[in-house]
C-alpha cells in the first residue's frame, strides 16, 4: 500500500509540475520569444531598420541600400535617404523648385543627428544650395557649432565645396505669381495692417490687444507637409536621424522651421531610440515632440503610446494643429501616429522582409474614447500569428494535462473510497490490496490516510 501510495503521489506531483510549467499566465518565461501586446503595434523581428515620415519609398530604399549593401554608417544612410528626397521632383515639400517664400525664393532647412557621438549639424534658411542635408552634415563634421543659417550658411557651404545654383524653377515662379494674384492668401502674418487676411503687404504692426487670433497654419496639409524625417538603426543598434525640407509655403523670409531644431524635427538618444516629426513646425517646435517621445521611451512607454502622447500634448493646446511622428526603439520596435491630417503614411524597411512598406495611419482625435485603428506591418502580423498559434498549442497542452490530473484525482479518491468499504465489509482486512490484518491496517489508520488525500470524503 505504501509503495502504491508513494507512486501515485510522485505521479500526481509530476502532473502538477507539468501543468504549472505550461501555465502561460503564471509563467510568462515559457512564452514564445515574440510577444505582441495591445500597445506595441509594430514589432519587427530584427535589425537593421529604416523608417521615415510620408510615403516616399525611394528615399527609404536608398537609405536601406547604403546601410545594408553599401557598408555605410547610419549617418551615411540618413544623409543618402534625405538627399534622395531632395532630388526627387515629385516631392514638392523637400528640396528645390517648390514652396517659395513671400519673396518668391525657395530656401531649405535640414538636420543630421549622430546618436553614437551625440553630434548634431543643422542649417536653416539655406539659399542657393540644393544639398541641404549634406551641408548639415558638414556643419556637424567640420565645425563646433550646431546650426548655421541664412546667407552665412550658404557661404559656409561654398567653402565646403558645394555649388551655388538657383533653387527656383518655372513651377515655383508660377506658384508665387498665382499667390500674389490671390491677394497673398494664405500667409503667416497677424496683428498688422493692412489686414493680412485680405491683402498683401508691406505690413505695419497694430498697437494694442490682438485682433487676429493665433492658430495653427491653415496652409499645412497632407500635400503641404514640409518635412522628411528619417531614422536609421544598424545591426549593432547604432542610431542616426536626418531631416530636410523647403519649409512652409509662402513663409515670411528668414523663417526657421522645426526641421532644423534638435528635439523638434528629430531627436536621437543612443540608449533608447529616436523620433522624427512633421507638420505645422511653427507650433510643434514649441513642444519638442521628438524629444518628448524619446524621453517617454526611456520611461518604458511603447513607441505607439509615446508617439500619440507627444502629439496629444500639442493638440490639447492647439486643437487645429496638423502633425505626424514616427518613433523607433533601439531594439527595432517602431510606430507612427498623427493628428489633424486627413491621411498620414510612413515608410519602413526592416530585416524581416527587406522590402519597403508604406504604412497608413488613422489619425487619433482627442474626442475619441477608443483607440484609433492601427498600422500593421508585415512583421507585426507574422509575430501575432506565431504568438497566437504558440499560445493555442501551449494552452491546449496545459488544459489536457490539467484534465488528466483531475481525472486521476477522482480515480484515486474513488479507489480510496472502495478501499474503506472493503475494510469495513471484511472486518479490517483488505481483499483489494491483499493485506493481512496482522499488518495493522486498521480502520482508524486507513481513515486518516484516505482523508489526508481526499478530504472531500469527510462528509
Tab-separated table of C-alpha atoms in Angstrom:
chain	number	residue	atom	x	y	z
A	1	UNK	CA	0.000	0.000	0.000
A	2	UNK	CA	2.813	2.407	0.908
A	3	UNK	CA	4.569	1.719	-2.381
A	4	UNK	CA	1.365	2.302	-4.338
A	5	UNK	CA	0.598	5.472	-2.393
A	6	UNK	CA	4.073	6.883	-2.935
A	7	UNK	CA	3.950	6.049	-6.637
A	8	UNK	CA	0.633	7.806	-7.043
A	9	UNK	CA	1.945	10.826	-5.120
A	10	UNK	CA	5.036	11.081	-7.295
A	11	UNK	CA	2.949	10.726	-10.453
A	12	UNK	CA	0.492	13.406	-9.348
A	13	UNK	CA	3.376	15.709	-8.392
A	14	UNK	CA	4.818	15.247	-11.874
A	15	UNK	CA	1.481	16.107	-13.446
A	16	UNK	CA	1.133	19.225	-11.303
A	17	UNK	CA	4.667	20.295	-12.228
A	18	UNK	CA	3.939	19.871	-15.928
A	19	UNK	CA	0.697	21.794	-15.572
A	20	UNK	CA	2.483	24.679	-13.884
A	21	UNK	CA	5.249	24.602	-16.458
A	22	UNK	CA	2.744	25.101	-19.249
A	23	UNK	CA	0.675	27.679	-17.366
A	24	UNK	CA	1.214	30.678	-19.658
A	25	UNK	CA	-0.456	33.105	-17.295
A	26	UNK	CA	1.669	32.226	-14.277
A	27	UNK	CA	4.931	31.557	-16.094
A	28	UNK	CA	5.498	34.081	-18.911
A	29	UNK	CA	9.079	32.855	-19.291
A	30	UNK	CA	7.686	29.845	-21.128
A	31	UNK	CA	6.101	32.039	-23.822
A	32	UNK	CA	7.424	32.328	-27.345
A	33	UNK	CA	10.179	34.947	-27.775
A	34	UNK	CA	7.900	37.250	-29.789
A	35	UNK	CA	5.187	38.922	-27.755
A	36	UNK	CA	2.784	41.441	-29.298
A	37	UNK	CA	0.973	43.471	-26.675
A	38	UNK	CA	-2.012	45.724	-27.195
A	39	UNK	CA	0.172	48.821	-27.084
A	40	UNK	CA	3.118	47.526	-29.122
A	41	UNK	CA	1.666	47.530	-32.580
A	42	UNK	CA	4.718	47.123	-34.769
A	43	UNK	CA	7.357	44.686	-33.611
A	44	UNK	CA	9.958	43.833	-36.239
A	45	UNK	CA	11.881	40.624	-35.700
A	46	UNK	CA	15.342	42.167	-36.130
A	47	UNK	CA	17.621	44.971	-37.227
A	48	UNK	CA	18.657	46.913	-39.274
A	49	UNK	CA	15.730	49.304	-39.708
A	50	UNK	CA	14.972	52.432	-41.717
A	51	UNK	CA	11.798	54.429	-41.118
A	52	UNK	CA	10.711	57.847	-42.398
A	53	UNK	CA	7.720	60.138	-42.485
A	54	UNK	CA	5.455	60.170	-45.541
A	55	UNK	CA	5.107	57.693	-48.439
A	56	UNK	CA	8.458	58.274	-50.094
A	57	UNK	CA	9.773	54.740	-50.626
A	58	UNK	CA	12.577	55.839	-52.934
A	59	UNK	CA	14.228	57.694	-50.071
A	60	UNK	CA	13.696	54.733	-47.739
A	61	UNK	CA	15.183	52.283	-50.229
A	62	UNK	CA	18.205	54.485	-50.836
A	63	UNK	CA	18.979	54.645	-47.110
A	64	UNK	CA	18.456	50.882	-46.768
A	65	UNK	CA	20.824	50.139	-49.647
A	66	UNK	CA	23.557	52.291	-48.121
A	67	UNK	CA	23.052	50.666	-44.730
A	68	UNK	CA	22.890	47.037	-45.845
A	69	UNK	CA	24.823	46.692	-49.099
A	70	UNK	CA	26.987	49.783	-49.283
A	71	UNK	CA	28.795	49.298	-45.971
A	72	UNK	CA	27.647	52.737	-44.917
A	73	UNK	CA	27.061	54.025	-41.403
A	74	UNK	CA	23.690	55.046	-40.048
A	75	UNK	CA	24.673	58.677	-40.664
A	76	UNK	CA	25.580	57.826	-44.261
A	77	UNK	CA	22.183	56.148	-44.603
A	78	UNK	CA	20.016	59.040	-43.404
A	79	UNK	CA	22.016	61.568	-45.425
A	80	UNK	CA	21.638	59.422	-48.546
A	81	UNK	CA	17.926	58.865	-47.922
A	82	UNK	CA	17.105	62.519	-47.293
A	83	UNK	CA	19.277	63.547	-50.262
A	84	UNK	CA	17.210	61.234	-52.453
A	85	UNK	CA	14.076	63.086	-51.386
A	86	UNK	CA	15.759	66.454	-52.021
A	87	UNK	CA	16.467	65.424	-55.627
A	88	UNK	CA	13.040	63.936	-56.345
A	89	UNK	CA	10.956	66.484	-58.314
A	90	UNK	CA	7.734	64.693	-57.361
A	91	UNK	CA	8.262	65.550	-53.682
A	92	UNK	CA	7.245	69.193	-53.595
A	93	UNK	CA	7.885	69.835	-49.893
A	94	UNK	CA	11.555	68.816	-49.881
A	95	UNK	CA	14.345	70.248	-51.982
A	96	UNK	CA	14.481	72.884	-54.686
A	97	UNK	CA	11.813	74.129	-57.068
A	98	UNK	CA	8.793	74.497	-54.797
A	99	UNK	CA	7.364	76.153	-51.678
A	100	UNK	CA	8.617	79.666	-52.393
A	101	UNK	CA	8.613	82.176	-49.565
A	102	UNK	CA	6.841	85.556	-49.770
A	103	UNK	CA	9.619	86.961	-51.914
A	104	UNK	CA	9.410	84.044	-54.343
A	105	UNK	CA	12.653	82.373	-53.224
A	106	UNK	CA	12.926	78.727	-52.171
A	107	UNK	CA	15.084	78.157	-49.083
A	108	UNK	CA	15.974	74.953	-47.258
A	109	UNK	CA	16.262	73.613	-43.700
A	110	UNK	CA	17.938	70.328	-42.717
A	111	UNK	CA	19.490	68.483	-39.792
A	112	UNK	CA	21.600	65.387	-39.064
A	113	UNK	CA	21.942	63.692	-35.653
A	114	UNK	CA	24.523	61.010	-34.854
A	115	UNK	CA	23.301	59.046	-31.846
A	116	UNK	CA	26.676	57.453	-31.124
A	117	UNK	CA	28.624	60.717	-30.800
A	118	UNK	CA	25.642	62.947	-29.910
A	119	UNK	CA	26.804	65.147	-32.763
A	120	UNK	CA	24.275	67.434	-34.454
A	121	UNK	CA	24.575	69.592	-37.560
A	122	UNK	CA	21.820	71.796	-38.952
A	123	UNK	CA	21.194	74.534	-41.487
A	124	UNK	CA	18.195	76.822	-41.820
A	125	UNK	CA	17.119	79.401	-44.387
A	126	UNK	CA	19.837	77.945	-46.641
A	127	UNK	CA	19.871	79.740	-50.002
A	128	UNK	CA	21.057	78.678	-53.452
A	129	UNK	CA	22.449	75.321	-52.288
A	130	UNK	CA	20.496	72.179	-53.243
A	131	UNK	CA	22.180	69.656	-50.921
A	132	UNK	CA	20.796	70.873	-47.611
A	133	UNK	CA	21.173	67.678	-45.570
A	134	UNK	CA	24.747	67.195	-46.808
A	135	UNK	CA	25.578	70.738	-45.720
A	136	UNK	CA	24.035	69.982	-42.334
A	137	UNK	CA	26.374	67.004	-42.039
A	138	UNK	CA	29.296	69.255	-42.928
A	139	UNK	CA	28.308	71.545	-40.048
A	140	UNK	CA	28.433	68.505	-37.742
A	141	UNK	CA	31.684	67.117	-39.132
A	142	UNK	CA	33.703	70.308	-39.667
A	143	UNK	CA	32.579	72.828	-37.043
A	144	UNK	CA	31.985	73.003	-33.312
A	145	UNK	CA	28.603	74.639	-33.954
A	146	UNK	CA	25.188	73.031	-34.147
A	147	UNK	CA	23.399	75.284	-36.640
A	148	UNK	CA	24.210	77.818	-39.358
A	149	UNK	CA	21.552	79.988	-41.010
A	150	UNK	CA	20.845	82.252	-43.974
A	151	UNK	CA	23.452	83.731	-46.269
A	152	UNK	CA	26.202	82.793	-43.817
A	153	UNK	CA	25.195	79.150	-44.136
A	154	UNK	CA	25.441	79.468	-47.906
A	155	UNK	CA	28.914	80.964	-47.596
A	156	UNK	CA	29.946	78.043	-45.384
A	157	UNK	CA	28.553	75.536	-47.894
A	158	UNK	CA	30.552	77.083	-50.723
A	159	UNK	CA	33.694	76.861	-48.588
A	160	UNK	CA	32.930	73.155	-48.098
A	161	UNK	CA	32.806	72.615	-51.871
A	162	UNK	CA	29.068	72.853	-52.603
A	163	UNK	CA	27.960	74.712	-55.716
A	164	UNK	CA	25.638	77.711	-55.699
A	165	UNK	CA	22.633	77.476	-58.001
A	166	UNK	CA	19.141	78.918	-58.124
A	167	UNK	CA	16.531	76.888	-56.249
A	168	UNK	CA	13.680	78.434	-58.233
A	169	UNK	CA	12.015	76.759	-61.197
A	170	UNK	CA	9.292	77.739	-63.620
A	171	UNK	CA	6.855	75.913	-61.348
A	172	UNK	CA	7.868	77.769	-58.196
A	173	UNK	CA	7.718	81.085	-60.028
A	174	UNK	CA	4.203	80.310	-61.257
A	175	UNK	CA	3.109	79.290	-57.773
A	176	UNK	CA	4.345	82.601	-56.391
A	177	UNK	CA	2.688	84.580	-59.185
A	178	UNK	CA	-0.667	82.904	-58.552
A	179	UNK	CA	-0.332	83.593	-54.826
A	180	UNK	CA	0.258	87.312	-55.258
A	181	UNK	CA	-2.658	87.494	-57.707
A	182	UNK	CA	-4.835	85.980	-54.952
A	183	UNK	CA	-4.050	88.823	-52.513
A	184	UNK	CA	-1.263	86.793	-50.928
A	185	UNK	CA	-3.572	84.188	-49.439
A	186	UNK	CA	-2.783	82.315	-47.276
A	187	UNK	CA	0.058	83.937	-45.349
A	188	UNK	CA	1.616	83.912	-41.899
A	189	UNK	CA	1.046	87.484	-40.729
A	190	UNK	CA	-1.124	88.611	-37.816
A	191	UNK	CA	-1.845	91.821	-35.897
A	192	UNK	CA	-0.712	94.003	-38.781
A	193	UNK	CA	-2.236	96.466	-41.176
A	194	UNK	CA	-3.480	96.250	-43.868
A	195	UNK	CA	-5.471	93.174	-42.908
A	196	UNK	CA	-3.304	90.186	-43.972
A	197	UNK	CA	-6.442	88.093	-44.460
A	198	UNK	CA	-7.473	90.310	-47.344
A	199	UNK	CA	-4.401	91.860	-48.913
A	200	UNK	CA	-0.662	91.691	-49.473
A	201	UNK	CA	1.925	93.795	-47.646
A	202	UNK	CA	4.003	95.622	-46.853
A	203	UNK	CA	2.549	95.499	-43.355
A	204	UNK	CA	2.836	97.616	-40.238
A	205	UNK	CA	2.146	96.409	-36.696
A	206	UNK	CA	-1.174	97.101	-34.986
A	207	UNK	CA	-0.778	98.513	-31.499
A	208	UNK	CA	-2.989	97.306	-28.707
A	209	UNK	CA	-4.742	93.966	-27.999
A	210	UNK	CA	-4.614	91.239	-30.605
A	211	UNK	CA	-7.493	91.326	-33.061
A	212	UNK	CA	-6.370	88.417	-35.194
A	213	UNK	CA	-6.258	85.108	-33.280
A	214	UNK	CA	-3.221	82.868	-33.452
A	215	UNK	CA	-3.828	79.333	-34.691
A	216	UNK	CA	-2.153	76.507	-36.491
A	217	UNK	CA	-1.403	77.270	-40.112
A	218	UNK	CA	-4.281	76.628	-42.479
A	219	UNK	CA	-1.790	76.061	-45.298
A	220	UNK	CA	-0.434	72.845	-43.783
A	221	UNK	CA	-1.995	69.682	-45.203
A	222	UNK	CA	-1.022	66.194	-46.316
A	223	UNK	CA	0.019	67.806	-49.617
A	224	UNK	CA	1.995	70.593	-47.919
A	225	UNK	CA	3.567	68.808	-45.012
A	226	UNK	CA	7.095	70.118	-45.313
A	227	UNK	CA	9.456	67.508	-43.836
A	228	UNK	CA	11.077	64.171	-44.434
A	229	UNK	CA	12.233	62.838	-41.089
A	230	UNK	CA	14.257	59.622	-41.248
A	231	UNK	CA	15.661	57.226	-38.654
A	232	UNK	CA	18.228	54.503	-39.364
A	233	UNK	CA	19.311	51.769	-36.929
A	234	UNK	CA	22.016	49.273	-37.884
A	235	UNK	CA	22.523	45.705	-36.742
A	236	UNK	CA	24.568	46.848	-33.742
A	237	UNK	CA	21.852	49.207	-32.541
A	238	UNK	CA	23.609	52.410	-33.639
A	239	UNK	CA	21.093	55.143	-34.464
A	240	UNK	CA	21.023	58.302	-36.576
A	241	UNK	CA	18.313	60.663	-37.773
A	242	UNK	CA	18.064	63.144	-40.597
A	243	UNK	CA	15.572	65.760	-41.760
A	244	UNK	CA	15.132	68.001	-44.781
A	245	UNK	CA	12.518	70.445	-46.056
A	246	UNK	CA	11.908	73.539	-48.121
A	247	UNK	CA	9.654	74.776	-45.356
A	248	UNK	CA	6.195	76.222	-45.207
A	249	UNK	CA	4.955	77.599	-48.491
A	250	UNK	CA	4.739	81.421	-48.558
A	251	UNK	CA	6.611	81.704	-45.265
A	252	UNK	CA	7.963	85.069	-44.190
A	253	UNK	CA	11.601	85.337	-45.392
A	254	UNK	CA	14.054	84.382	-42.654
A	255	UNK	CA	11.686	81.896	-41.017
A	256	UNK	CA	13.305	78.832	-39.383
A	257	UNK	CA	11.050	75.812	-39.058
A	258	UNK	CA	11.089	72.839	-36.726
A	259	UNK	CA	13.002	70.636	-39.166
A	260	UNK	CA	16.357	72.077	-38.139
A	261	UNK	CA	15.554	72.212	-34.406
A	262	UNK	CA	17.006	69.348	-32.320
A	263	UNK	CA	14.242	67.755	-30.281
A	264	UNK	CA	11.531	69.000	-32.613
A	265	UNK	CA	12.246	67.888	-36.173
A	266	UNK	CA	14.097	64.844	-34.849
A	267	UNK	CA	15.877	63.561	-31.779
A	268	UNK	CA	18.142	60.610	-31.002
A	269	UNK	CA	19.248	59.103	-27.737
A	270	UNK	CA	21.560	56.178	-28.369
A	271	UNK	CA	20.460	54.494	-25.144
A	272	UNK	CA	16.766	54.224	-26.036
A	273	UNK	CA	15.801	55.247	-29.585
A	274	UNK	CA	14.780	58.079	-31.872
A	275	UNK	CA	11.837	60.036	-33.267
A	276	UNK	CA	11.157	62.323	-36.225
A	277	UNK	CA	8.183	64.667	-36.615
A	278	UNK	CA	6.406	66.525	-39.395
A	279	UNK	CA	3.575	69.016	-39.735
A	280	UNK	CA	2.981	72.562	-38.541
A	281	UNK	CA	6.501	73.329	-37.439
A	282	UNK	CA	5.827	76.786	-36.032
A	283	UNK	CA	3.572	75.215	-33.426
A	284	UNK	CA	5.353	71.895	-33.000
A	285	UNK	CA	8.767	73.341	-32.166
A	286	UNK	CA	7.283	74.866	-29.003
A	287	UNK	CA	6.698	71.375	-27.628
A	288	UNK	CA	9.783	69.457	-28.863
A	289	UNK	CA	7.671	66.398	-29.741
A	290	UNK	CA	10.557	64.226	-30.937
A	291	UNK	CA	12.466	64.671	-27.711
A	292	UNK	CA	9.279	64.148	-25.690
A	293	UNK	CA	8.619	60.846	-27.452
A	294	UNK	CA	12.170	59.588	-26.895
A	295	UNK	CA	12.064	60.509	-23.224
A	296	UNK	CA	8.834	58.531	-22.890
A	297	UNK	CA	10.628	55.544	-24.414
A	298	UNK	CA	13.210	55.900	-21.665
A	299	UNK	CA	10.403	55.605	-19.129
A	300	UNK	CA	9.185	52.331	-20.625
A	301	UNK	CA	6.328	53.687	-22.772
A	302	UNK	CA	5.745	51.822	-26.045
A	303	UNK	CA	6.607	53.608	-29.312
A	304	UNK	CA	2.956	53.948	-30.296
A	305	UNK	CA	1.842	55.408	-26.973
A	306	UNK	CA	4.874	57.703	-26.941
A	307	UNK	CA	4.014	58.918	-30.446
A	308	UNK	CA	0.377	59.586	-29.548
A	309	UNK	CA	1.147	61.366	-26.296
A	310	UNK	CA	3.860	63.541	-27.884
A	311	UNK	CA	1.292	64.843	-30.377
A	312	UNK	CA	-1.587	64.952	-27.894
A	313	UNK	CA	0.372	67.413	-25.766
A	314	UNK	CA	0.362	69.780	-28.731
A	315	UNK	CA	-3.240	69.115	-29.738
A	316	UNK	CA	-4.577	69.882	-26.261
A	317	UNK	CA	-3.248	73.435	-26.618
A	318	UNK	CA	-3.642	73.864	-30.393
A	319	UNK	CA	-6.565	71.635	-31.435
A	320	UNK	CA	-6.258	72.726	-35.093
A	321	UNK	CA	-2.669	71.572	-35.434
A	322	UNK	CA	-1.657	69.042	-38.077
A	323	UNK	CA	1.155	66.757	-37.011
A	324	UNK	CA	2.705	63.356	-37.610
A	325	UNK	CA	5.547	61.455	-35.977
A	326	UNK	CA	7.483	58.206	-36.263
A	327	UNK	CA	9.187	56.633	-33.244
A	328	UNK	CA	11.675	53.752	-33.068
A	329	UNK	CA	13.292	51.994	-30.120
A	330	UNK	CA	16.888	50.887	-30.199
A	331	UNK	CA	15.785	47.249	-30.462
A	332	UNK	CA	13.850	47.975	-33.670
A	333	UNK	CA	10.313	48.331	-32.303
A	334	UNK	CA	8.584	51.164	-34.153
A	335	UNK	CA	5.295	53.004	-34.595
A	336	UNK	CA	3.748	56.086	-36.172
A	337	UNK	CA	0.932	58.423	-35.155
A	338	UNK	CA	-0.793	61.509	-36.470
A	339	UNK	CA	-3.277	64.191	-35.521
A	340	UNK	CA	-5.256	66.586	-37.708
A	341	UNK	CA	-4.274	65.225	-41.125
A	342	UNK	CA	-6.853	63.542	-43.323
A	343	UNK	CA	-4.224	60.927	-44.103
A	344	UNK	CA	-0.735	60.117	-42.880
A	345	UNK	CA	1.597	57.414	-44.101
A	346	UNK	CA	5.142	56.446	-43.286
A	347	UNK	CA	7.684	54.129	-44.886
A	348	UNK	CA	9.643	51.397	-43.158
A	349	UNK	CA	12.015	48.627	-44.178
A	350	UNK	CA	13.273	46.052	-41.693
A	351	UNK	CA	15.325	42.900	-41.543
A	352	UNK	CA	12.347	40.522	-41.643
A	353	UNK	CA	11.250	41.428	-45.167
A	354	UNK	CA	13.965	43.642	-46.628
A	355	UNK	CA	11.173	45.356	-48.587
A	356	UNK	CA	9.931	48.914	-48.160
A	357	UNK	CA	6.417	49.047	-46.736
A	358	UNK	CA	4.159	52.089	-46.888
A	359	UNK	CA	2.061	52.018	-43.736
A	360	UNK	CA	-1.130	54.109	-43.474
A	361	UNK	CA	-2.066	55.559	-40.097
A	362	UNK	CA	-5.519	56.577	-38.894
A	363	UNK	CA	-5.080	59.837	-37.035
A	364	UNK	CA	-6.355	59.933	-33.465
A	365	UNK	CA	-8.767	62.502	-32.067
A	366	UNK	CA	-8.801	63.916	-28.565
A	367	UNK	CA	-12.573	63.458	-28.505
A	368	UNK	CA	-12.383	59.738	-29.188
A	369	UNK	CA	-12.888	57.383	-26.281
A	370	UNK	CA	-11.496	54.438	-28.173
A	371	UNK	CA	-8.084	53.845	-29.613
A	372	UNK	CA	-7.587	54.688	-33.291
A	373	UNK	CA	-7.213	51.936	-35.820
A	374	UNK	CA	-3.608	50.889	-36.012
A	375	UNK	CA	-0.998	50.499	-38.724
A	376	UNK	CA	0.138	46.932	-39.246
A	377	UNK	CA	3.485	45.930	-40.658
A	378	UNK	CA	4.079	42.504	-42.128
A	379	UNK	CA	6.335	41.687	-39.205
A	380	UNK	CA	3.698	42.556	-36.627
A	381	UNK	CA	1.166	40.334	-38.385
A	382	UNK	CA	3.644	37.448	-38.567
A	383	UNK	CA	4.549	37.966	-34.920
A	384	UNK	CA	0.916	37.881	-33.870
A	385	UNK	CA	0.263	34.722	-35.900
A	386	UNK	CA	3.264	32.972	-34.337
A	387	UNK	CA	2.222	34.104	-30.885
A	388	UNK	CA	-1.400	33.102	-31.414
A	389	UNK	CA	-0.617	29.592	-32.660
A	390	UNK	CA	2.027	29.120	-30.000
A	391	UNK	CA	-0.346	30.239	-27.279
A	392	UNK	CA	-3.118	27.976	-28.568
A	393	UNK	CA	-0.793	24.968	-28.690
A	394	UNK	CA	0.656	25.525	-25.242
A	395	UNK	CA	-2.741	26.340	-23.788
A	396	UNK	CA	-4.135	23.106	-25.249
A	397	UNK	CA	-1.332	21.056	-23.690
A	398	UNK	CA	-1.840	22.781	-20.376
A	399	UNK	CA	-5.559	22.088	-20.301
A	400	UNK	CA	-5.022	18.487	-21.404
A	401	UNK	CA	-2.583	17.941	-18.543
A	402	UNK	CA	-4.980	19.568	-16.123
A	403	UNK	CA	-7.796	17.330	-17.349
A	404	UNK	CA	-5.687	14.183	-16.925
A	405	UNK	CA	-4.720	15.328	-13.427
A	406	UNK	CA	-8.355	15.921	-12.488
A	407	UNK	CA	-9.381	12.501	-13.773
A	408	UNK	CA	-6.607	10.839	-11.797
A	409	UNK	CA	-7.585	12.739	-8.659
A	410	UNK	CA	-11.135	11.416	-8.994
A	411	UNK	CA	-9.850	7.896	-9.657
A	412	UNK	CA	-7.599	7.955	-6.593
A	413	UNK	CA	-10.424	9.149	-4.370
A	414	UNK	CA	-12.850	6.518	-5.735
A	415	UNK	CA	-10.239	3.852	-5.166
A	416	UNK	CA	-9.750	5.096	-1.607
A	417	UNK	CA	-13.484	5.084	-1.012
A	418	UNK	CA	-13.754	1.485	-2.223
A	419	UNK	CA	-10.798	0.501	-0.047
A	420	UNK	CA	-12.581	1.881	3.028
A	421	UNK	CA	-15.732	-0.024	2.074
A	422	UNK	CA	-13.663	-3.181	1.586
A	423	UNK	CA	-12.077	-2.862	5.031
A	424	UNK	CA	-15.441	-2.370	6.686
A	425	UNK	CA	-17.010	-5.270	4.802
A	426	UNK	CA	-14.221	-7.715	5.651
A	427	UNK	CA	-13.625	-6.754	9.245
A	428	UNK	CA	-10.427	-4.799	8.811
A	429	UNK	CA	-8.711	-6.995	6.238
A	430	UNK	CA	-8.391	-5.742	2.694
A	431	UNK	CA	-9.219	-8.110	-0.128
A	432	UNK	CA	-8.448	-5.393	-2.672
A	433	UNK	CA	-4.860	-4.873	-1.554
A	434	UNK	CA	-4.450	-8.423	-0.149
A	435	UNK	CA	-3.007	-7.069	3.107
A	436	UNK	CA	-3.438	-9.228	6.225
A	437	UNK	CA	-4.912	-7.831	9.413
A	438	UNK	CA	-1.614	-8.551	11.153
A	439	UNK	CA	-0.094	-5.638	9.280
A	440	UNK	CA	-2.351	-3.451	11.464
A	441	UNK	CA	-4.066	-1.683	8.606
A	442	UNK	CA	-6.842	-0.787	10.999
A	443	UNK	CA	-9.842	1.335	10.183
A	444	UNK	CA	-8.530	4.392	12.041
A	445	UNK	CA	-5.236	4.322	10.199
A	446	UNK	CA	-6.890	3.860	6.826
A	447	UNK	CA	-9.338	6.662	7.532
A	448	UNK	CA	-6.568	9.121	8.397
A	449	UNK	CA	-4.556	8.275	5.325
A	450	UNK	CA	-7.529	8.439	2.975
A	451	UNK	CA	-8.898	11.691	4.397
A	452	UNK	CA	-5.478	13.317	4.150
A	453	UNK	CA	-5.576	12.543	0.442
A	454	UNK	CA	-9.287	13.061	-0.178
A	455	UNK	CA	-10.684	15.487	2.403
A	456	UNK	CA	-13.895	15.726	0.397
A	457	UNK	CA	-14.804	12.257	1.732
A	458	UNK	CA	-15.010	13.613	5.306
A	459	UNK	CA	-18.736	14.040	4.887
